[in-house]
CSV table of C-alpha atoms in Angstrom, one decimal:
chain,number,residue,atom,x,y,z
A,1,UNK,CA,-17.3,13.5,-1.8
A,2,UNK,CA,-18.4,14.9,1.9
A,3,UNK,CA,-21.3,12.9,1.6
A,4,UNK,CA,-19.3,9.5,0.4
A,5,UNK,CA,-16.4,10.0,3.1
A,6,UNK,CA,-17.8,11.8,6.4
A,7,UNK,CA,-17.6,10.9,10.1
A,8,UNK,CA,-20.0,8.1,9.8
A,9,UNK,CA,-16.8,6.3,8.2
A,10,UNK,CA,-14.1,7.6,10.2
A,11,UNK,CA,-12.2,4.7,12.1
A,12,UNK,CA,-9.5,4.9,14.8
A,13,UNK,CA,-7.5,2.4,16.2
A,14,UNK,CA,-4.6,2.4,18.9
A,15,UNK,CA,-1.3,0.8,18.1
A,16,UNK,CA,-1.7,-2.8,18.6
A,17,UNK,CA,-5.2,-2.9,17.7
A,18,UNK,CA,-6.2,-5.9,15.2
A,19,UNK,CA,-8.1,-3.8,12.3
A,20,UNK,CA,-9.5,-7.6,11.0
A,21,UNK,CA,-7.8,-11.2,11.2
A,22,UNK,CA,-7.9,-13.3,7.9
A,23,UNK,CA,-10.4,-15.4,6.8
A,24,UNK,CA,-12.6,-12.8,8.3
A,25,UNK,CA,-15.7,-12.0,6.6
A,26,UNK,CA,-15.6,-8.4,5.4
A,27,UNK,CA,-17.5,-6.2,3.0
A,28,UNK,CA,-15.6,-3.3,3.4
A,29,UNK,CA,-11.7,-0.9,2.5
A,30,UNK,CA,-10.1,1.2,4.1
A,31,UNK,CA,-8.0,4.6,3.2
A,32,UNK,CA,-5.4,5.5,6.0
A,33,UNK,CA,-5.4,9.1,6.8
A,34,UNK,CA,-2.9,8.3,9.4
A,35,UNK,CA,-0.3,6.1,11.3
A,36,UNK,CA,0.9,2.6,9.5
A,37,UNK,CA,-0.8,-0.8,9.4
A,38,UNK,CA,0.9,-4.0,8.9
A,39,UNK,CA,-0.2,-6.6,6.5
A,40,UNK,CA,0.5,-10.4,7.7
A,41,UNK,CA,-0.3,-13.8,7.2
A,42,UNK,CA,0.2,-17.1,8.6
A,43,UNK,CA,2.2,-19.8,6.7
A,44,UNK,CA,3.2,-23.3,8.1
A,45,UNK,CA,2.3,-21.8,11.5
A,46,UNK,CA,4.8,-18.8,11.7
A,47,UNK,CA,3.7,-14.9,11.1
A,48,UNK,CA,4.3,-13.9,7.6
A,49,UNK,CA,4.3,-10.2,7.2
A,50,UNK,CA,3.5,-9.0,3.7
A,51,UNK,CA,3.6,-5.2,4.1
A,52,UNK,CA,3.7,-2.3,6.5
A,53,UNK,CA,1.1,0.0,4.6
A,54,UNK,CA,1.7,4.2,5.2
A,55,UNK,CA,-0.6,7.0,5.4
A,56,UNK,CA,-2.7,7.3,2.0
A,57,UNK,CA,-2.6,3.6,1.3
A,58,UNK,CA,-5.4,1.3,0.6
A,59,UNK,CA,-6.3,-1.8,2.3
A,60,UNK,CA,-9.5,-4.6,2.2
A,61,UNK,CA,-10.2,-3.4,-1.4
A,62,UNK,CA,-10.9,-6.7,-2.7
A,63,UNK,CA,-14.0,-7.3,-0.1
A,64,UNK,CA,-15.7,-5.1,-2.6
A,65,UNK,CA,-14.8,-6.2,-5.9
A,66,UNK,CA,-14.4,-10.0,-5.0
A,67,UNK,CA,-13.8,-11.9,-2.2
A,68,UNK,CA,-15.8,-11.5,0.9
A,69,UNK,CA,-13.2,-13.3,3.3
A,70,UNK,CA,-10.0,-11.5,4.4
A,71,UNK,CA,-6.4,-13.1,3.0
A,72,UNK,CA,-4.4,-11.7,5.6
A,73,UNK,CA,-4.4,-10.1,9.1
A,74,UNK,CA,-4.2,-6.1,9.4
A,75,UNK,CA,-2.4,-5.0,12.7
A,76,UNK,CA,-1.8,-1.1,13.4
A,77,UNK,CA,1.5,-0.3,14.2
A,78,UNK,CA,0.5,2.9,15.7
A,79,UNK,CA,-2.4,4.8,16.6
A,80,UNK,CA,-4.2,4.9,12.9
A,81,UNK,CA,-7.2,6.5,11.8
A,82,UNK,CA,-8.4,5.8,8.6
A,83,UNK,CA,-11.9,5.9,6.2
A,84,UNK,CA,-13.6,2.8,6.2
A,85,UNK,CA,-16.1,2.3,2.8
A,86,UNK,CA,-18.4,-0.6,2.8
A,87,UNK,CA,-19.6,-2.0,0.1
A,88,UNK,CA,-23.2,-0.6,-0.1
A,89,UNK,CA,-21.9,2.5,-0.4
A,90,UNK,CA,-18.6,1.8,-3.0
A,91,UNK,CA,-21.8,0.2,-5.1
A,92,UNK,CA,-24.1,3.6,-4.2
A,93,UNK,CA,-21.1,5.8,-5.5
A,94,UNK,CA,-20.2,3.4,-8.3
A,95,UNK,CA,-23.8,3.9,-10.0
A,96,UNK,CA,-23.0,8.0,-10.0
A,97,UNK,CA,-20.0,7.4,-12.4
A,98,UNK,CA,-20.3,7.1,-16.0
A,99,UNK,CA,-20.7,3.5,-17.5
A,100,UNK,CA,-17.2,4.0,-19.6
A,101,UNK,CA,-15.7,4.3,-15.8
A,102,UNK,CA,-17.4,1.8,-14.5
A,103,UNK,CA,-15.9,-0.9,-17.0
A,104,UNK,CA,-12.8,0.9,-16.5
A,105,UNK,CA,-12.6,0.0,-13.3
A,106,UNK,CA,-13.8,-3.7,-13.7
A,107,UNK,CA,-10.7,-4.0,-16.6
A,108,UNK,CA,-8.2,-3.2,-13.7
A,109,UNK,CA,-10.3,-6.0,-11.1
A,110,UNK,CA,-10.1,-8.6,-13.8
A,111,UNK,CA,-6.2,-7.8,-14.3
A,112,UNK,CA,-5.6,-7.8,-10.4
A,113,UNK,CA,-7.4,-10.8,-10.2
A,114,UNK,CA,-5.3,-12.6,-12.9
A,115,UNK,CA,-2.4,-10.8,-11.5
A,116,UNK,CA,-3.1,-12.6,-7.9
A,117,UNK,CA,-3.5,-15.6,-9.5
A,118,UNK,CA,-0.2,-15.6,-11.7
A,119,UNK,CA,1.5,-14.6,-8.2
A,120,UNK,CA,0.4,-17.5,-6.4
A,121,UNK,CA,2.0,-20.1,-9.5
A,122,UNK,CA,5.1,-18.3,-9.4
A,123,UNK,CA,8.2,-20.4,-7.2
A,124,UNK,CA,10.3,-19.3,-4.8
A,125,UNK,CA,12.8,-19.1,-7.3
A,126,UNK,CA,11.1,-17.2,-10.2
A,127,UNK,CA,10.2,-14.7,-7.2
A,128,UNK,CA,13.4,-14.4,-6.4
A,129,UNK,CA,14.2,-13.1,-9.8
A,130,UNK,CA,11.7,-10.7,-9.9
A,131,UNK,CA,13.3,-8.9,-6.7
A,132,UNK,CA,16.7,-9.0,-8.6
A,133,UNK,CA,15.3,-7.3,-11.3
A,134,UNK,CA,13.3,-4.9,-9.8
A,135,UNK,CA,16.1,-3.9,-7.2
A,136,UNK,CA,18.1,-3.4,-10.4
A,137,UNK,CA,15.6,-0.8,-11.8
A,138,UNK,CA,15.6,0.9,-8.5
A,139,UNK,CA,19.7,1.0,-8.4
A,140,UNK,CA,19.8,2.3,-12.1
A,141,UNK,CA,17.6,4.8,-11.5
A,142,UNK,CA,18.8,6.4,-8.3
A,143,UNK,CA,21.6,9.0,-8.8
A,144,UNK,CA,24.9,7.9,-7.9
A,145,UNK,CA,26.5,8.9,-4.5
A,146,UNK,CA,29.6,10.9,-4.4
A,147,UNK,CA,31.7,7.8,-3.9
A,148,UNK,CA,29.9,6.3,-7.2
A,149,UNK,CA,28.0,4.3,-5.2
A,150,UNK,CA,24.4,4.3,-5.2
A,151,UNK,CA,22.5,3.2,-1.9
A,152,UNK,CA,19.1,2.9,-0.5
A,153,UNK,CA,17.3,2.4,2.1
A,154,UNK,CA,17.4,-0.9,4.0
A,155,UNK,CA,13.5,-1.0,5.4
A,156,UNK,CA,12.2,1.1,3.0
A,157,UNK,CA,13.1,-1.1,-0.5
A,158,UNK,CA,12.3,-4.0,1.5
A,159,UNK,CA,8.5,-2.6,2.1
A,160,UNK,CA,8.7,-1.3,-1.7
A,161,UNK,CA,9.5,-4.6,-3.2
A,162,UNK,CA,7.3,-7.1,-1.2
A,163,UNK,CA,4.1,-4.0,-2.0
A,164,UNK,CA,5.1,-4.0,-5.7
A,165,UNK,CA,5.4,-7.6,-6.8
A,166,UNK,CA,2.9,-8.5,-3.5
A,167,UNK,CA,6.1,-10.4,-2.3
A,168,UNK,CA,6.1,-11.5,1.8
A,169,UNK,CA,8.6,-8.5,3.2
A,170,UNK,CA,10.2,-11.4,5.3
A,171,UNK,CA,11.1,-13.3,1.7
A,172,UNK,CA,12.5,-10.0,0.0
A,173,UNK,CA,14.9,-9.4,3.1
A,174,UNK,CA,15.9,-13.1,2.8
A,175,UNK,CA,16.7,-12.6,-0.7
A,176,UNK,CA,18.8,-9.4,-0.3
A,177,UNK,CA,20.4,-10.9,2.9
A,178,UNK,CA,21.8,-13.8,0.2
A,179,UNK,CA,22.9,-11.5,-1.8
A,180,UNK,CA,24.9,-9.7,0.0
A,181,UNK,CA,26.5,-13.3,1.2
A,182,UNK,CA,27.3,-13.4,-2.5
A,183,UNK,CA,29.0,-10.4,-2.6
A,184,UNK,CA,26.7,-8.4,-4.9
A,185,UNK,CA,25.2,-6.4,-2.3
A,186,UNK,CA,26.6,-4.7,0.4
A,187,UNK,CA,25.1,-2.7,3.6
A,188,UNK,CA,26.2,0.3,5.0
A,189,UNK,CA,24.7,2.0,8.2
A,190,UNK,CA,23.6,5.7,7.5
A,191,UNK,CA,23.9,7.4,11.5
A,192,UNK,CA,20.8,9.7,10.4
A,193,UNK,CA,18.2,7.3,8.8
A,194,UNK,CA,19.5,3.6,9.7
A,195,UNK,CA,21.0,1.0,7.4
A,196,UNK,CA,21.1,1.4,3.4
A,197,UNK,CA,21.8,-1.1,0.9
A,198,UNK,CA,24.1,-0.5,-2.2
A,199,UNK,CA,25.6,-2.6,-5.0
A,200,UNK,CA,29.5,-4.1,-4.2
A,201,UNK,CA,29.9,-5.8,-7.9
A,202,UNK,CA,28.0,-3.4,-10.6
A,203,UNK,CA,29.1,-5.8,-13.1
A,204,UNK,CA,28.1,-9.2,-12.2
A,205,UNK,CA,24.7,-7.4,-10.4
A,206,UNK,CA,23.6,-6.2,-13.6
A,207,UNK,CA,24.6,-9.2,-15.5
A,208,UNK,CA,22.8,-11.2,-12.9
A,209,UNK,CA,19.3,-9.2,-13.1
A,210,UNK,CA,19.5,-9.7,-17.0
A,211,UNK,CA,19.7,-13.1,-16.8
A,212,UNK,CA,16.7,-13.2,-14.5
A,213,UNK,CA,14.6,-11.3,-16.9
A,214,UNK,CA,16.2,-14.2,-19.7
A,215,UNK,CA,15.0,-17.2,-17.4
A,216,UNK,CA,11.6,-15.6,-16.9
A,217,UNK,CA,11.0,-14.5,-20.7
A,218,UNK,CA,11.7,-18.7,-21.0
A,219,UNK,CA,9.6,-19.0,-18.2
A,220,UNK,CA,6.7,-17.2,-20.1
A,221,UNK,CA,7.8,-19.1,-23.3
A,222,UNK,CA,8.6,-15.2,-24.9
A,223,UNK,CA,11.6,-15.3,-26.9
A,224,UNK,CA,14.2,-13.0,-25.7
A,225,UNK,CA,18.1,-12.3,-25.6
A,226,UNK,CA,20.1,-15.7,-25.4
A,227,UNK,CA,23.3,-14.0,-23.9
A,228,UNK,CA,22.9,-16.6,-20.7
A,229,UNK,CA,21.5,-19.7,-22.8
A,230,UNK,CA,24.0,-22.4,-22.5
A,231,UNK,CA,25.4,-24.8,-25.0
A,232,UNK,CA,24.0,-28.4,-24.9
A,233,UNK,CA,25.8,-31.3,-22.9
A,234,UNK,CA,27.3,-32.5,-26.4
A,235,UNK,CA,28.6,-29.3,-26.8
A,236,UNK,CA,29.9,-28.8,-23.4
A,237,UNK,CA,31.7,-32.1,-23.8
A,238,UNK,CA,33.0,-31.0,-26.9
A,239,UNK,CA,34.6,-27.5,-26.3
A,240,UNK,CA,36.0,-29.0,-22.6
A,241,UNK,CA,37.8,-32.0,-25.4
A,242,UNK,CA,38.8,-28.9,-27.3
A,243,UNK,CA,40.4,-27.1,-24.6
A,244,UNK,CA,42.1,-29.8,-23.2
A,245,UNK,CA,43.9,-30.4,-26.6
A,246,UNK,CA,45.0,-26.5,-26.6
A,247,UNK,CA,46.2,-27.1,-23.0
A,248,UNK,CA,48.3,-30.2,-24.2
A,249,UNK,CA,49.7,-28.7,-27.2
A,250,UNK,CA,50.7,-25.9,-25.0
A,251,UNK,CA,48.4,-23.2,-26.8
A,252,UNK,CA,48.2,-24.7,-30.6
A,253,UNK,CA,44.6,-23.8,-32.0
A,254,UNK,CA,45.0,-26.4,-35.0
A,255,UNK,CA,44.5,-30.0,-34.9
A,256,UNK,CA,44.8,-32.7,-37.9
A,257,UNK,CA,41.6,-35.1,-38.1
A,258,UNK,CA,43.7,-37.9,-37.4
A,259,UNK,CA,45.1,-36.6,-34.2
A,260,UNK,CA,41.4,-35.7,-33.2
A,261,UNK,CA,40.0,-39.3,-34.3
A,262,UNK,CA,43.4,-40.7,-31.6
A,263,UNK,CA,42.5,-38.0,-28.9
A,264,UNK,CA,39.2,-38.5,-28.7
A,265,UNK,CA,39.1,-42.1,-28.7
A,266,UNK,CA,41.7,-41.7,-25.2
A,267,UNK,CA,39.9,-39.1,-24.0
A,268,UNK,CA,36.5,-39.7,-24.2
A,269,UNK,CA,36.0,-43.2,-24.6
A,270,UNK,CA,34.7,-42.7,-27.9
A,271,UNK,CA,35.3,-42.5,-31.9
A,272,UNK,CA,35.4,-38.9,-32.8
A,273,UNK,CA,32.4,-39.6,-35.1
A,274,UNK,CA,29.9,-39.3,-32.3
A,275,UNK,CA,31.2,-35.8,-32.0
A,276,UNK,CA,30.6,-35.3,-36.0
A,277,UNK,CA,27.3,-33.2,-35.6
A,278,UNK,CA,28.9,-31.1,-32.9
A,279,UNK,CA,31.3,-30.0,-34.6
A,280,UNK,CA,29.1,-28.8,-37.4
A,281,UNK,CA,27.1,-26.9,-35.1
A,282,UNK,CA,30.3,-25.2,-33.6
A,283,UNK,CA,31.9,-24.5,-37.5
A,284,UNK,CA,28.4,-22.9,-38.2
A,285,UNK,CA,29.0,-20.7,-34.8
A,286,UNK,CA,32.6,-19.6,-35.8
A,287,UNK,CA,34.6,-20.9,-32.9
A,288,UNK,CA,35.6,-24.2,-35.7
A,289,UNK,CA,37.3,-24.2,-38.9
A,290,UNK,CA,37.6,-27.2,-41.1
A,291,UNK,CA,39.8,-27.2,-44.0
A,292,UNK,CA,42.6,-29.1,-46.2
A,293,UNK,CA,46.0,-28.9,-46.7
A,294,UNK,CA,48.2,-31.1,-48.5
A,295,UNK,CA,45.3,-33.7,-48.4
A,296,UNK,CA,45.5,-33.6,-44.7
A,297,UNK,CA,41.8,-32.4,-43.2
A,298,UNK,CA,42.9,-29.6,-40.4
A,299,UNK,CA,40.3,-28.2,-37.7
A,300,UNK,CA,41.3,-24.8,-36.3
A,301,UNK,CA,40.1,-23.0,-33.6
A,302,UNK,CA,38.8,-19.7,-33.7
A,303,UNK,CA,40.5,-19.0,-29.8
A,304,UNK,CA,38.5,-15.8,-29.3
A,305,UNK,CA,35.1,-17.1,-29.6
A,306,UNK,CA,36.1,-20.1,-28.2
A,307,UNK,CA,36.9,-18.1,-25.2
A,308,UNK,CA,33.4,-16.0,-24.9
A,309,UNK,CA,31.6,-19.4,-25.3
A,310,UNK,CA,33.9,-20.6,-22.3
A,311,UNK,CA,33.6,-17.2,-20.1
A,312,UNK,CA,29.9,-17.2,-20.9
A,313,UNK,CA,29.3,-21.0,-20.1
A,314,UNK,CA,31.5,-20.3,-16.5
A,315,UNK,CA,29.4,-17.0,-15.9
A,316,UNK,CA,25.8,-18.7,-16.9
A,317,UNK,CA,27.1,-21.8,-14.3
A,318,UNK,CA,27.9,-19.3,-11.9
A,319,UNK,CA,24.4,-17.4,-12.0
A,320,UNK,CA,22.4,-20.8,-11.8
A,321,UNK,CA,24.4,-21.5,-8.9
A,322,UNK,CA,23.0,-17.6,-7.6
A,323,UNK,CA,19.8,-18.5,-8.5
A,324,UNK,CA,19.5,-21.6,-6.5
A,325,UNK,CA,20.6,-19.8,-3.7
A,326,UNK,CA,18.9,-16.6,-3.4
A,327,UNK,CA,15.6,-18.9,-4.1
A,328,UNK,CA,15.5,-20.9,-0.9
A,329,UNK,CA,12.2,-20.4,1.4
């Protein structure tokens, strides 16, 4: 190990200095030892930082498994001294290892390189989500404050979470700045180590980051929990007809097929046989009841499901709304 990392490779650089500038050609990586680096690039002409890398962090790595250009601009932020490898001798070193490491090691390239490339097809949006979701891990992890609460730290989760999902830092404080405008994140200023971040709703939070993980298992076309899939439009229509009728009769649940066929024709515009295959779908589901008495056809209402279809239809309009807002570049 001497011999792979000696003086020869030993780099220093004062704060300020550019390490390399992307779309660089480079051949080699770099281990800090010490001081901080920060990782930017350039999007519609404004500075995009992507990380602020600490001591015993990696950087230029794919120069020597892939791509020979840089894809992003490595500033130090304050005097840094760090090993540099290039790629001669990563290959020298590589051939010392046994062949089982070797395609070890070109397992985890092909699976950054897919990773990288899944990154850069994912929206604005569907990153979005994956901050929620990871922040959520993070917050359910921590160990609660005295007050309950749990906090963390401001800079610090923003660097973690643009690092982890190799997420632009600027875009992860953008997303945790909207949520706080929503209400399910608050700041609070810690005197000793600067501002922290903690949750304000735990309930809708948490109901929010599993609803992210639902869109994305869609996303990936993996079936998953439906708790946030909503009804279709005929059904919509048809449980807002429903609860207009309870409203009228001033909280009655049951309502004779005749007085349907009359209501729905003023309400909706339309005979109440459009609505037939609807309502099989929502008799199958529970919150309807068809039955006969005294020759008369009778639909009830099952009110308690027909309430956690309503509450869940109000909370999954709610979270879209969220999600379009915490998704904006």
């Amino acid at each position: 190990m001497s011999n792979f990392i000696g003086d020869r490779v030993q780099r220093f650089y004062k704060s300020g200095d550019v390490i390399f500038k992307e779309n660089d050609y480079g051949n080699s990586m770099y281990i800090i030892q010490s001081g901080e680096v920060e990782v930017s690039t350039v999007k519609n002409n404004q500075k995009v930082v992507l990380a602020k890398l600490p001591k015993g962090s990696i950087f230029g790595e794919m120069a020597l498994i892939e791509q020979p250009y840089r894809s992003a601009t490595v500033t130090a932020l304050s005097d840094v001294s760090c090993i540099e490898i290039n790629k001669v001798l990563f290959n020298q070193n590589m051939q010392s290892i046994p062949t089982w490491m070797q395609s070890f090691f070109q397992i985890l390239v092909e699976r950054l390189r897919e990773s990288n490339k899944r990154q850069d097809t994912y929206t604005s949006y569907e990153k979005a989500k994956q901050i929620v979701i990871l922040l959520s891990e993070y917050f359910r992890n921590y160990q609660a404050l005295p007050d309950n609460n749990k906090s963390l730290l401001w800079q610090e989760t923003i660097d973690k979470l643009g690092a982890m999902l190799n997420i632009p830092a600027i875009f992860v404080e953008k997303v945790l700045n909207r949520l706080i405008l929503l209400k399910l994140l608050r700041r609070e200023v810690d005197f000793e180590k600067g501002r922290r971040i903690t949750i304000n709703d735990e309930i809708h939070f948490f109901q929010f980051a599993d609803y992210c993980i639902q869109k994305l298992y869609e996303r990936a076309g993996v079936e998953g929990a439906q708790t946030y899939k909503s009804g279709s439009r005929e059904e919509i229509v048809t449980l807002n007809f429903i609860g207009k009728l309870i409203s009228e009769q001033v909280g009655a649940t049951d309502f004779p097929l005749d007085y349907l066929e009359a209501k729905c024709l003023e309400h909706l515009g339309y005979p109440l046989s459009k609505l037939e295959p609807t309502l099989k779908i929502l008799i199958k589901k529970g919150i309807l009841s068809k039955r006969i008495d005294e020759g008369i056809v009778i639909y009830d209402v099952n009110k308690s499901k027909y309430r956690d279809v309503i509450n869940r239809d109000y909370i999954n309009k709610k979270f879209m709304e969220y999600e379009v807002t915490i998704g904006k570049e």
